Coordinates of C-alpha atoms in Angstrom, one line a residue:
M1 CA -3.6 13.1 -13.6
G2 CA -2.8 12.5 -9.9
R3 CA -0.6 10.0 -8.1
P4 CA -2.3 6.7 -7.2
V5 CA 0.7 5.9 -5.0
I6 CA 3.1 8.1 -3.0
L7 CA 6.0 6.3 -1.3
G8 CA 8.5 7.8 1.1
N9 CA 10.6 7.7 4.3
G10 CA 10.6 11.3 5.4
S11 CA 13.5 12.2 3.2
L12 CA 13.1 10.4 -0.1
T13 CA 9.6 10.6 -1.7
V14 CA 8.5 8.9 -4.9
G15 CA 5.2 9.4 -6.7
L16 CA 3.9 6.9 -9.3
D17 CA 1.6 8.0 -12.1
E18 CA -1.4 6.2 -13.5
N19 CA 0.8 4.0 -15.6
G20 CA 2.9 2.9 -12.6
L21 CA 5.9 5.0 -13.7
V22 CA 8.0 7.3 -11.6
H23 CA 6.8 10.8 -12.1
D24 CA 7.9 12.5 -8.9
F25 CA 11.2 12.0 -7.1
Y26 CA 11.8 14.3 -4.1
Y27 CA 15.1 14.5 -2.2
P28 CA 16.4 15.4 0.4
Y29 CA 13.1 16.9 1.7
V30 CA 9.6 15.6 1.3
G31 CA 8.3 17.9 -1.5
L32 CA 11.7 19.5 -2.2
D33 CA 13.5 19.1 -4.6
N34 CA 11.6 17.3 -7.3
L35 CA 14.5 15.7 -9.2
T36 CA 12.4 14.5 -12.2
T37 CA 11.3 16.4 -15.2
A38 CA 7.7 16.0 -14.1
R39 CA 6.3 18.5 -16.6
S40 CA 7.4 16.3 -19.5
I41 CA 7.9 12.6 -19.3
P42 CA 8.1 10.0 -16.5
H43 CA 10.8 7.4 -16.0
K44 CA 9.8 5.0 -18.8
I45 CA 9.8 1.2 -18.7
G46 CA 10.1 -0.9 -21.8
I47 CA 10.1 -4.5 -22.8
W48 CA 11.5 -6.4 -25.8
V49 CA 9.9 -9.8 -26.4
D50 CA 10.9 -12.0 -29.4
G51 CA 12.1 -9.0 -31.4
V52 CA 9.1 -6.7 -30.6
F53 CA 9.5 -3.7 -28.4
S54 CA 6.8 -1.9 -26.3
W55 CA 6.8 0.9 -23.7
V56 CA 4.3 0.1 -20.9
D57 CA 2.6 3.5 -21.3
D58 CA 2.0 3.1 -25.1
G59 CA -1.7 2.3 -24.6
T60 CA -1.4 -1.5 -25.2
W61 CA -1.0 -2.4 -21.6
Q62 CA -3.5 -2.9 -18.8
T63 CA -2.3 -1.5 -15.6
M64 CA -3.5 -1.8 -12.0
I65 CA -2.0 0.2 -9.2
T66 CA -2.6 0.0 -5.4
F67 CA -0.7 -0.1 -2.2
D68 CA -0.9 -2.4 0.8
D69 CA -3.4 -1.9 3.6
D70 CA -0.8 -2.0 6.3
A71 CA 2.4 -0.8 4.6
L72 CA 3.6 1.9 2.3
I73 CA 4.4 -0.6 -0.4
A74 CA 2.9 -0.5 -3.9
T75 CA 1.7 -3.2 -6.1
V76 CA 1.7 -2.5 -9.8
V77 CA 0.5 -5.1 -12.3
M78 CA 1.1 -4.4 -16.0
R79 CA -0.3 -6.9 -18.5
N80 CA 0.0 -7.1 -22.3
E81 CA -2.1 -9.7 -24.0
H82 CA -0.4 -9.3 -27.3
H83 CA 3.1 -9.9 -25.9
Q84 CA 1.7 -12.5 -23.5
V85 CA 3.7 -10.9 -20.7
E86 CA 2.8 -9.7 -17.2
L87 CA 5.0 -7.5 -15.0
L88 CA 4.3 -7.5 -11.2
F89 CA 6.0 -4.7 -9.3
R90 CA 6.5 -4.5 -5.6
D91 CA 7.7 -1.0 -5.0
F92 CA 8.9 0.8 -1.8
V93 CA 11.2 3.4 -0.4
D94 CA 13.4 1.8 2.2
D95 CA 12.7 2.9 5.7
A96 CA 16.4 2.8 6.7
F97 CA 18.1 3.9 3.5
N98 CA 17.3 6.6 0.9
A99 CA 16.6 4.0 -1.8
F100 CA 13.6 3.6 -4.1
C101 CA 13.3 -0.1 -4.9
R102 CA 11.3 -2.1 -7.4
Q103 CA 11.2 -5.9 -7.3
V104 CA 9.7 -7.0 -10.6
T105 CA 8.3 -10.4 -11.3
V106 CA 8.4 -11.1 -15.1
H107 CA 5.8 -13.7 -16.1
N108 CA 5.9 -15.3 -19.5
L109 CA 2.2 -16.0 -20.2
G110 CA 3.0 -17.7 -23.5
T111 CA 3.4 -21.4 -24.4
E112 CA 6.9 -21.2 -25.7
D113 CA 10.3 -20.4 -24.3
R114 CA 11.2 -16.7 -24.9
E115 CA 13.9 -14.2 -24.7
V116 CA 12.8 -11.1 -22.7
C117 CA 14.7 -7.8 -22.2
L118 CA 13.4 -5.3 -19.6
F119 CA 14.5 -1.6 -19.9
F120 CA 14.5 0.9 -17.1
H121 CA 14.8 4.6 -18.1
Q122 CA 15.7 7.4 -15.8
V123 CA 15.4 11.2 -16.5
F124 CA 16.5 13.2 -13.5
Q125 CA 16.9 17.0 -13.5
I126 CA 19.0 17.8 -10.5
S127 CA 20.1 21.2 -11.6
R128 CA 17.1 23.5 -11.6
A129 CA 17.7 24.9 -15.1
G130 CA 17.9 21.4 -16.6
R131 CA 21.6 21.9 -17.4
G132 CA 24.8 21.0 -15.8
D133 CA 24.0 17.5 -14.6
T134 CA 26.3 14.5 -15.3
A135 CA 25.3 10.9 -15.9
L136 CA 27.9 8.2 -16.3
F137 CA 28.5 4.4 -16.2
V138 CA 30.7 3.2 -13.3
P139 CA 32.2 -0.1 -14.4
D140 CA 33.5 -1.0 -11.0
G141 CA 30.0 -1.0 -9.7
P142 CA 28.6 -1.7 -12.1
Y143 CA 26.0 1.0 -11.9
L144 CA 24.8 4.3 -13.5
F145 CA 25.6 7.4 -11.6
D146 CA 23.7 10.7 -12.0
Y147 CA 25.0 13.7 -10.0
K148 CA 25.2 17.5 -9.5
G149 CA 26.8 19.1 -6.5
R150 CA 25.7 17.4 -3.3
C151 CA 23.0 15.3 -4.9
S152 CA 24.0 11.8 -6.1
L153 CA 21.8 9.2 -7.6
L154 CA 23.0 5.6 -8.1
I155 CA 20.9 3.3 -10.4
Y156 CA 21.2 -0.4 -10.6
A157 CA 19.3 -3.5 -11.8
Q158 CA 20.1 -7.3 -11.6
N159 CA 18.5 -10.6 -12.5
A160 CA 17.4 -13.2 -10.0
D161 CA 20.8 -14.9 -10.0
G162 CA 22.5 -11.6 -9.1
T163 CA 23.7 -11.0 -12.7
P164 CA 23.9 -7.2 -13.2
F165 CA 22.2 -5.4 -16.1
D166 CA 23.9 -6.3 -19.4
Q167 CA 23.6 -3.1 -21.4
Y168 CA 23.2 0.6 -20.7
S169 CA 23.3 4.0 -22.4
V170 CA 23.7 7.6 -21.2
G171 CA 22.8 10.5 -23.4
S172 CA 21.2 14.0 -23.8
F173 CA 17.7 14.9 -22.9
G174 CA 15.8 18.0 -23.8
V175 CA 18.8 19.8 -25.2
E176 CA 20.0 20.5 -28.8
G177 CA 16.8 19.0 -30.1
K178 CA 17.5 15.6 -28.4
E179 CA 14.4 13.7 -27.3
G180 CA 16.3 11.5 -25.0
T181 CA 18.3 8.3 -24.7
W182 CA 15.1 6.3 -24.1
R183 CA 14.8 6.2 -27.9
D184 CA 18.0 4.0 -28.0
A185 CA 16.0 1.2 -26.4
E186 CA 13.4 0.8 -29.1
D187 CA 15.4 -1.6 -31.2
G188 CA 16.1 -3.8 -28.2
L189 CA 19.8 -2.9 -28.0
L190 CA 21.6 -0.1 -26.1
S191 CA 24.7 1.7 -27.3
N192 CA 26.7 1.5 -24.0
N193 CA 27.5 5.2 -24.3
P194 CA 29.3 5.8 -20.9
V195 CA 28.9 9.5 -20.1
E196 CA 27.1 12.7 -20.9
H197 CA 26.5 16.1 -19.3
G198 CA 24.0 18.9 -19.5
G199 CA 20.4 17.7 -19.7
V200 CA 20.8 14.0 -19.4
D201 CA 18.9 10.7 -19.2
S202 CA 19.9 7.0 -19.1
V203 CA 18.6 3.5 -19.8
L204 CA 19.7 0.1 -18.6
R205 CA 18.7 -3.3 -19.7
T206 CA 18.3 -6.7 -18.1
N207 CA 18.2 -9.8 -20.3
M208 CA 16.6 -13.2 -19.4
R209 CA 15.4 -16.4 -20.9
L210 CA 12.0 -17.6 -19.8
A211 CA 10.5 -21.0 -20.2
A212 CA 6.8 -21.3 -21.2
A213 CA 4.5 -20.1 -18.3
S214 CA 7.4 -19.4 -16.1
K215 CA 8.5 -16.4 -14.0
T216 CA 11.6 -14.7 -12.9
V217 CA 12.5 -11.7 -10.7
V218 CA 14.4 -8.5 -11.5
D219 CA 15.6 -6.2 -8.8
Y220 CA 16.0 -2.5 -9.5
W221 CA 16.9 0.4 -7.3
V222 CA 17.8 4.1 -7.2
V223 CA 19.9 5.3 -4.3
A224 CA 19.9 9.0 -3.3
A225 CA 22.7 10.4 -1.2
D226 CA 24.8 13.5 -0.7
N227 CA 27.9 12.0 -2.4
Q228 CA 29.1 8.9 -4.3
Y229 CA 30.8 7.4 -1.2
D230 CA 27.5 7.3 0.8
A231 CA 25.6 6.1 -2.2
D232 CA 28.1 3.2 -2.6
K233 CA 27.6 2.2 1.0
I234 CA 23.8 1.9 0.6
H235 CA 24.3 0.1 -2.7
A236 CA 26.5 -2.4 -1.0
E237 CA 23.9 -3.0 1.8
L238 CA 21.2 -3.6 -0.8
L239 CA 23.4 -6.1 -2.7
K240 CA 24.2 -7.9 0.5
S241 CA 20.6 -8.2 1.8
G242 CA 18.7 -8.4 -1.4
L243 CA 15.3 -6.8 -2.0
T244 CA 13.2 -9.7 -0.7
A245 CA 14.7 -9.1 2.8
R246 CA 14.4 -5.3 2.5
L247 CA 10.8 -5.7 1.5
Q248 CA 10.1 -7.7 4.6
H249 CA 11.9 -5.2 6.7
V250 CA 9.9 -2.3 5.3
T251 CA 6.7 -4.2 5.8
T252 CA 7.5 -4.8 9.4
Y253 CA 8.5 -1.1 9.9
W254 CA 5.1 0.1 8.6
Q255 CA 3.1 -2.5 10.5
N256 CA 4.8 -1.4 13.7
W257 CA 4.1 2.2 13.0
L258 CA 0.4 1.5 12.5
K259 CA 0.2 -0.5 15.8
V260 CA -0.2 2.8 17.7
A261 CA -3.5 3.3 16.0
E262 CA -4.7 -0.3 16.0
P263 CA -6.4 -0.3 19.5
H264 CA -8.5 2.7 18.5
I265 CA -9.9 1.3 15.2
Q266 CA -10.7 -2.3 16.0
A267 CA -14.4 -1.8 16.3
F268 CA -14.8 -0.3 12.8
T269 CA -15.8 -2.2 9.6
T270 CA -13.1 -3.7 7.5
Q271 CA -13.5 -1.1 4.8
Q272 CA -13.3 1.7 7.4
R273 CA -10.2 0.3 9.1
I274 CA -8.5 0.0 5.7
A275 CA -9.4 3.6 4.9
I276 CA -8.0 4.8 8.2
K277 CA -4.8 2.9 7.8
K278 CA -4.2 3.9 4.2
S279 CA -5.0 7.5 5.0
L280 CA -2.5 7.4 7.9
L281 CA 0.1 6.1 5.5
V282 CA -0.6 8.9 3.0
I283 CA -0.2 11.5 5.8
K284 CA 3.0 9.9 6.9
A285 CA 4.4 9.8 3.3
H286 CA 3.9 13.5 3.2
T287 CA 5.6 14.1 6.6
D288 CA 9.2 15.3 6.4
K289 CA 11.4 13.9 9.1
R290 CA 12.3 17.5 10.1
G291 CA 8.6 18.2 10.9
G292 CA 7.0 19.8 7.8
I293 CA 3.9 18.2 6.4
I294 CA 3.4 18.7 2.7
A295 CA -0.1 19.4 1.4
S296 CA 0.4 17.2 -1.7
C297 CA 3.4 15.7 -3.5
D298 CA 1.4 15.4 -6.7
S299 CA 3.4 17.6 -9.1
S300 CA 0.9 17.2 -12.0
I301 CA -0.9 20.3 -10.8
Y302 CA 2.0 22.3 -12.2
N303 CA 0.9 21.5 -15.7
Y304 CA -2.4 23.3 -15.1
G305 CA -1.4 26.0 -12.7
R306 CA 1.4 28.3 -11.6
D307 CA 2.8 26.3 -8.8
Y308 CA 2.8 23.0 -6.9
Y309 CA 1.1 22.0 -3.6
S310 CA 4.4 20.8 -2.3
Y311 CA 4.5 23.3 0.5
V312 CA 3.8 23.3 4.2
W313 CA 0.6 25.2 4.9
P314 CA 0.4 25.5 8.7
R315 CA -3.4 25.0 8.4
D316 CA -3.1 21.8 6.3
G317 CA -0.4 20.5 8.5
A318 CA -2.4 21.1 11.7
Y319 CA -5.4 19.3 10.2
A320 CA -3.2 16.5 9.1
I321 CA -1.8 16.0 12.5
W322 CA -5.2 16.0 14.2
P323 CA -6.1 12.4 13.6
L324 CA -2.6 11.3 14.5
I325 CA -3.1 13.0 17.9
R326 CA -6.4 11.4 18.4
L327 CA -4.9 8.0 17.6
G328 CA -2.0 8.3 20.1
Y329 CA 0.9 9.4 18.0
T330 CA 3.4 11.8 19.6
H331 CA 6.6 11.9 17.5
E332 CA 5.0 13.4 14.4
P333 CA 3.0 16.1 16.3
Q334 CA 6.1 17.1 18.3
R335 CA 8.2 17.5 15.1
F336 CA 5.4 19.5 13.4
F337 CA 4.9 21.9 16.4
S338 CA 8.7 22.4 16.6
F339 CA 8.7 23.2 12.9
C340 CA 5.9 25.8 13.4
R341 CA 7.8 27.3 16.4
D342 CA 10.9 27.7 14.3
I343 CA 9.2 29.3 11.3
M344 CA 6.9 31.7 13.2
H345 CA 7.4 35.4 12.5
P346 CA 9.0 37.2 15.5
D347 CA 5.7 39.1 15.9
G348 CA 3.8 35.9 16.6
Y349 CA 2.1 34.9 13.3
M350 CA 2.5 32.3 10.6
M351 CA 3.1 33.3 7.0
H352 CA 1.0 31.9 4.0
K353 CA 3.1 28.8 3.5
Y354 CA 6.6 27.4 3.8
Q355 CA 9.0 25.1 2.1
P356 CA 9.9 21.9 4.1
D357 CA 13.4 23.4 4.6
R358 CA 11.7 26.2 6.6
A359 CA 12.1 28.8 3.9
I360 CA 9.1 31.0 3.2
G361 CA 7.0 29.6 0.3
S362 CA 5.6 31.5 -2.7
T363 CA 2.5 33.6 -2.2
W364 CA -0.2 35.5 -4.1
H365 CA -1.2 37.7 -1.1
P366 CA -0.2 41.3 -1.6
L367 CA 1.1 43.5 1.2
V368 CA -1.3 46.3 0.4
H369 CA -5.1 46.4 0.3
D370 CA -7.1 49.5 -0.6
K371 CA -3.9 51.6 -0.4
R372 CA -3.3 50.4 3.1
S373 CA -0.3 48.3 4.2
E374 CA -1.6 44.9 5.4
L375 CA -0.1 41.6 6.5
A376 CA -0.1 38.9 3.7
I377 CA -1.3 36.2 6.1
Q378 CA -4.3 34.0 6.8
E379 CA -4.7 34.4 10.5
D380 CA -6.5 31.1 10.9
E381 CA -3.2 29.3 10.1
T382 CA -1.7 30.7 13.3
A383 CA -4.8 30.0 15.3
I384 CA -5.3 26.4 14.2
V385 CA -1.7 25.4 15.2
L386 CA -2.2 26.8 18.6
Y387 CA -5.5 25.1 19.0
M388 CA -4.0 21.8 17.9
L389 CA -1.2 22.1 20.4
G390 CA -4.0 22.2 23.0
E391 CA -5.5 19.1 21.5
Y392 CA -2.1 17.4 21.7
Y393 CA -1.7 18.3 25.4
D394 CA -5.2 16.9 26.2
A395 CA -4.5 13.6 24.4
S396 CA -0.9 13.1 25.5
K397 CA -0.6 14.9 28.8
D398 CA 2.9 15.8 27.6
S399 CA 3.4 18.7 29.9
E400 CA 7.2 18.9 29.4
F401 CA 7.0 19.4 25.6
V402 CA 4.0 21.8 25.6
E403 CA 5.4 23.9 28.4
S404 CA 8.6 24.2 26.3
M405 CA 6.5 25.8 23.6
Y406 CA 4.9 28.4 26.0
H407 CA 7.3 31.3 25.6
T408 CA 8.4 30.4 22.1
F409 CA 5.0 29.8 20.5
I410 CA 1.9 29.9 22.7
Q411 CA 2.5 33.3 24.2
P412 CA 3.6 35.2 21.1
A413 CA 0.8 33.7 19.0
A414 CA -1.9 34.4 21.6
N415 CA -0.6 38.0 22.1
F416 CA -0.7 38.6 18.3
M417 CA -4.3 37.3 18.0
T418 CA -5.3 39.4 21.0
D419 CA -3.8 42.6 19.4
F420 CA -4.7 41.9 15.8
R421 CA -8.3 43.0 16.1
D422 CA -10.4 46.0 15.0
T423 CA -11.0 48.4 17.9
D424 CA -14.7 48.9 17.1
T425 CA -15.9 45.4 16.2
K426 CA -13.5 43.6 18.6
L427 CA -13.3 40.9 15.9
P428 CA -10.1 39.8 14.2
H429 CA -8.7 42.2 11.7
A430 CA -9.1 41.3 8.1
S431 CA -6.7 38.7 6.6
Y432 CA -7.0 36.2 3.8
D433 CA -9.6 33.4 4.2
L434 CA -8.7 29.8 4.5
W435 CA -9.4 29.2 0.8
E436 CA -6.7 31.8 0.1
E437 CA -8.9 34.0 -2.0
K438 CA -10.7 36.8 -0.1
F439 CA -9.3 39.5 2.2
L440 CA -11.9 40.1 4.9
T441 CA -12.8 39.3 8.5
N442 CA -13.8 35.8 7.7
T443 CA -16.3 33.9 9.8
Y444 CA -14.2 30.7 9.9
T445 CA -11.1 32.8 11.0
V446 CA -13.2 34.4 13.8
A447 CA -14.3 31.0 15.0
I448 CA -10.8 29.4 15.2
T449 CA -9.2 32.5 16.6
Y450 CA -11.8 32.5 19.4
K451 CA -11.0 28.9 20.2
A452 CA -7.3 29.4 20.0
L453 CA -7.4 32.2 22.5
L454 CA -9.4 30.0 24.9
T455 CA -6.9 27.2 24.4
A456 CA -4.0 29.5 25.1
A457 CA -5.8 30.8 28.2
R458 CA -6.3 27.2 29.5
L459 CA -2.6 26.4 28.9
A460 CA -1.6 29.6 30.7
E461 CA -3.6 28.4 33.7
V462 CA -2.0 24.9 33.5
F463 CA 1.5 26.4 33.5
E464 CA 0.6 29.1 36.1
Y465 CA 0.7 32.3 34.0
P466 CA -2.6 33.9 35.4
D467 CA -2.1 37.3 33.9
D468 CA -1.8 35.8 30.4
A469 CA -4.9 33.6 31.1
V470 CA -7.0 36.6 32.0
K471 CA -5.8 38.7 29.1
W472 CA -6.6 36.0 26.5
Q473 CA -9.9 35.0 28.1
D474 CA -11.0 38.6 27.9
A475 CA -10.1 38.8 24.2
A476 CA -12.1 35.7 23.5
K477 CA -15.0 37.0 25.4
E478 CA -15.0 40.2 23.4
I479 CA -14.9 38.2 20.2
A480 CA -17.9 36.1 21.3
E481 CA -19.9 39.2 22.2
H482 CA -19.6 40.5 18.6
C483 CA -20.1 37.3 16.6
K484 CA -23.7 38.3 15.9
L485 CA -22.2 40.7 13.3
L486 CA -21.5 37.7 11.1
F487 CA -25.1 36.4 10.9
D488 CA -27.4 37.4 8.0
E489 CA -30.9 37.6 9.5
T490 CA -32.6 37.9 6.1
R491 CA -31.1 34.8 4.6
G492 CA -30.7 33.0 7.9
T493 CA -27.0 32.1 7.4
L494 CA -23.6 33.0 8.6
V495 CA -21.9 35.2 6.1
K496 CA -18.5 34.5 4.6
G497 CA -17.3 37.6 6.3
Y498 CA -17.0 41.4 6.0
L499 CA -14.5 44.0 5.2
R500 CA -14.3 47.2 7.2
Q501 CA -14.3 50.2 4.9
A502 CA -12.3 53.4 5.4
D503 CA -15.4 55.2 6.6
G504 CA -16.0 52.6 9.3
T505 CA -18.9 50.8 7.5
L506 CA -18.9 47.0 7.0
Q507 CA -19.1 45.6 3.5
Y508 CA -20.4 42.1 3.8
D509 CA -19.7 39.1 1.6
G510 CA -22.9 37.0 2.1
T511 CA -21.6 33.9 0.1
L512 CA -22.9 30.6 1.5
D513 CA -19.6 29.0 2.5
A514 CA -19.3 25.5 4.2
S515 CA -16.3 26.8 6.2
S516 CA -18.4 29.4 8.0
A517 CA -20.8 26.8 9.3
Y518 CA -18.0 24.3 10.1
G519 CA -15.8 26.8 11.9
A520 CA -18.7 28.0 14.0
L521 CA -19.8 24.5 14.9
M522 CA -16.4 23.0 15.6
F523 CA -14.6 25.9 17.3
A524 CA -17.1 28.5 18.5
A525 CA -20.6 27.1 19.0
P526 CA -21.2 29.0 22.3
A527 CA -20.2 32.3 20.6
F528 CA -22.3 31.9 17.5
G529 CA -25.2 30.0 19.0
S530 CA -27.0 26.8 17.8
K531 CA -29.7 28.7 15.9
A532 CA -27.2 30.4 13.6
I533 CA -25.2 27.2 13.1
R534 CA -28.2 25.0 12.4
S535 CA -29.8 27.5 10.1
T536 CA -26.6 27.8 8.0
F537 CA -26.2 24.0 7.8
S538 CA -29.8 23.7 6.8
T539 CA -29.2 26.1 3.9
I540 CA -26.1 24.2 2.9
E541 CA -28.1 21.0 2.8
K542 CA -30.8 22.6 0.6
E543 CA -28.5 24.6 -1.8
L544 CA -25.0 23.0 -1.8
L545 CA -25.4 19.3 -1.0
N546 CA -25.9 17.2 -4.1
S547 CA -26.1 20.4 -6.2
A548 CA -24.3 18.4 -9.0
P549 CA -24.8 14.9 -10.3
S550 CA -21.6 13.7 -8.7
G551 CA -23.0 14.5 -5.2
G552 CA -21.2 15.9 -2.2
V553 CA -20.7 19.5 -1.1
P554 CA -18.7 22.3 -2.9
R555 CA -16.7 24.7 -0.8
Y556 CA -19.1 27.6 -1.4
E557 CA -21.7 28.7 -3.9
H558 CA -20.3 29.6 -7.3
D559 CA -16.8 28.4 -6.6
V560 CA -14.9 28.6 -9.9
Y561 CA -11.6 27.0 -8.9
F562 CA -11.0 24.2 -11.5
A563 CA -14.6 24.7 -12.5
S564 CA -15.5 22.2 -15.2
E565 CA -19.1 23.3 -15.6
R566 CA -19.6 26.9 -14.6
P567 CA -23.4 26.6 -14.4
R568 CA -22.8 24.4 -11.4
L569 CA -22.3 25.8 -7.9
G570 CA -18.8 24.4 -7.8
N571 CA -16.8 21.1 -7.8
T572 CA -17.3 18.9 -4.8
W573 CA -14.6 18.8 -2.2
F574 CA -13.9 15.8 0.1
V575 CA -13.1 18.1 3.0
T576 CA -16.4 20.0 2.9
T577 CA -18.5 16.9 2.3
L578 CA -17.0 15.3 5.3
W579 CA -17.6 18.4 7.4
L580 CA -21.3 18.0 6.7
A581 CA -21.0 14.4 7.9
Q582 CA -19.4 15.6 11.1
Y583 CA -22.3 18.0 11.6
Y584 CA -24.8 15.1 11.1
L585 CA -23.0 13.1 13.8
Q586 CA -23.3 15.9 16.3
L587 CA -27.1 15.7 15.7
S588 CA -27.1 11.9 15.9
R589 CA -28.1 11.7 12.2
T590 CA -25.7 8.8 11.9
P591 CA -27.1 7.1 8.7
E592 CA -26.8 10.4 6.8
A593 CA -23.2 10.8 8.0
E594 CA -22.4 7.2 7.0
N595 CA -23.8 7.9 3.5
L596 CA -21.4 10.8 3.1
V597 CA -18.4 8.8 4.4
Q598 CA -19.4 6.0 1.9
W599 CA -19.6 8.7 -0.8
A600 CA -16.0 9.6 0.0
L601 CA -14.8 6.0 -0.1
D602 CA -16.7 5.4 -3.4
H603 CA -15.0 8.4 -5.1
A604 CA -11.4 7.4 -4.1
L605 CA -9.0 6.1 -6.7
P606 CA -8.7 2.3 -6.8
S607 CA -5.6 2.6 -4.6
G608 CA -7.6 4.4 -1.9
I609 CA -6.2 7.8 -2.7
L610 CA -8.5 10.9 -2.3
S611 CA -8.1 13.9 -4.5
E612 CA -8.9 17.5 -3.5
Q613 CA -12.0 17.8 -5.7
V614 CA -14.5 15.8 -7.7
E615 CA -15.8 16.7 -11.1
T616 CA -19.4 17.7 -11.0
T617 CA -20.8 15.3 -13.6
T618 CA -18.5 12.3 -13.9
G619 CA -17.2 12.2 -10.3
A620 CA -13.7 12.0 -11.6
P621 CA -10.9 13.3 -9.4
L622 CA -9.7 16.9 -10.0
S623 CA -6.8 18.9 -8.9
V624 CA -4.1 17.1 -6.8
A625 CA -4.3 13.5 -5.7
P626 CA -3.6 12.8 -3.0
L627 CA -4.6 15.8 -0.9
V628 CA -3.4 15.2 2.7
W629 CA -6.2 17.3 4.2
S630 CA -8.9 15.1 2.5
H631 CA -7.4 12.0 4.1
A632 CA -7.2 13.7 7.5
E633 CA -10.9 14.6 7.4
L634 CA -11.8 11.1 6.3
I635 CA -10.0 9.6 9.4
N636 CA -11.5 12.2 11.7
T637 CA -15.0 11.6 10.4
I638 CA -14.8 7.8 10.6
L639 CA -13.4 8.1 14.2
D640 CA -16.5 10.3 15.0
L641 CA -18.8 7.4 14.0
E642 CA -17.9 5.7 17.2
P643 CA -19.3 2.2 16.6

């Protein structure tokens, strides 16, 4: 279903679902661990008005979800005409404390005084097996406390006058046939059961009396910490300052963070400026304070596939950091490059993907192909990080940091790419393509490897390593001399790639792939030549662009990933559609580029979130939402418009 809002501070990350409910709760890393039972139910919210109870996700509520243009703060409006009640949430993760906070304005829309009870339900799964957690009521707080090992969660709510929640209940969830303690709320009363262990959930209640057409405020927060003592300290700070003050503090924090970009985006339209700032906030929400950048914190994908997107793909991270580099940010790029340096294999290459704690992530790439031992890598992931380090140097002139990466990252990566080539074609040896599907010498990978070697050679000259510079320049030159092998003269397009057979022949994959044209254009135009690039893009325009009613460009012809209508050539991707817009801009076809940018904006969720894909007929979002890479390409394309 996607996440219309992702909130975070680089350590605690919270995803709200389409009903405004907490469905993802990551701590202590962005994307790791998800402490909710995201495959089953979210943290529910209920309301009891004049003896009638309702959950806000029961289908009777109208819900609107968005987040601020200049701060990672959500606004959720829930309205129920039958109950004559509106709930207005202002949600945020505190920038200074690991606390998820919700300030709720409860509005009595009716013409009579009414008693209202608001229920907050929590269902954390700290232990990975869904067993062994403890939840209990702490009377000296008072608060609810959920813990396992070194993960502690403190839950609290209070009325506008500071009166704490008046009822609570703790019970079993998902064990012994138990649905969960949330059922205890449906009669408007809670049993005050003080403790449970195993699979657990909890509910707390606030009670208020509202005059006709009046409003009141309820504050709610969940503190995450390594132990109860640290959670208590944060809780005390929130009690002392109050959420109104914390909300203003968080607003100022995000506005100050965005000030770095402000000078670069003033000339764009209001819609474009908002899109840039919201996309920056999405990228930042997925950036762990220790350097890793998560592809997507939307765990709903796990209900339809075998794994999450909550990993650090070096490729996705490099693309995510590109617009930040262009807009003048230095802290996040430095942390990301340091992360990549630390996770690099001793032989100089990046693995498929990683967890934000630097552990190697899951993979579906085998270590053998056609009975031969092969590396389970996508070489473009190594190349794009090296190329982006050069982009960072050009933008920041940060010689001290980049030089510190020379022997630990630049040199081993460039040496690996120089050596990891076939002796006869001089092109990169086969690895898995950027879409993580095909094992071959991929045109996109060839292009970015060529550019990365030139980048390394240039940095070698800057830092006075002439032998390295010559070695890497020569390797890049040899690649350029053999790029013609990747052009299909009959069709007039760059191929997806080829696989060298045991007898030395080349088996070609002629699939029309947007990445082939984009890689050649962006990273290796001199090597491939303008004729091959223009001819390939021309075919993409004729055969892929608008090949479905929803418009846009699929990754490649006959793409079946999340295929909703197999007769179509594939679902549209924001990334590939925006790549075509970037090509148009290089040809000064600005109106056509602007149309594709507008297409992307029009297909965003109401909150401004971009998914990975768009369904072919309805234009509805598919796969994860948000996808960080989609937002990065949106920023880059808007910046390329250069008003």
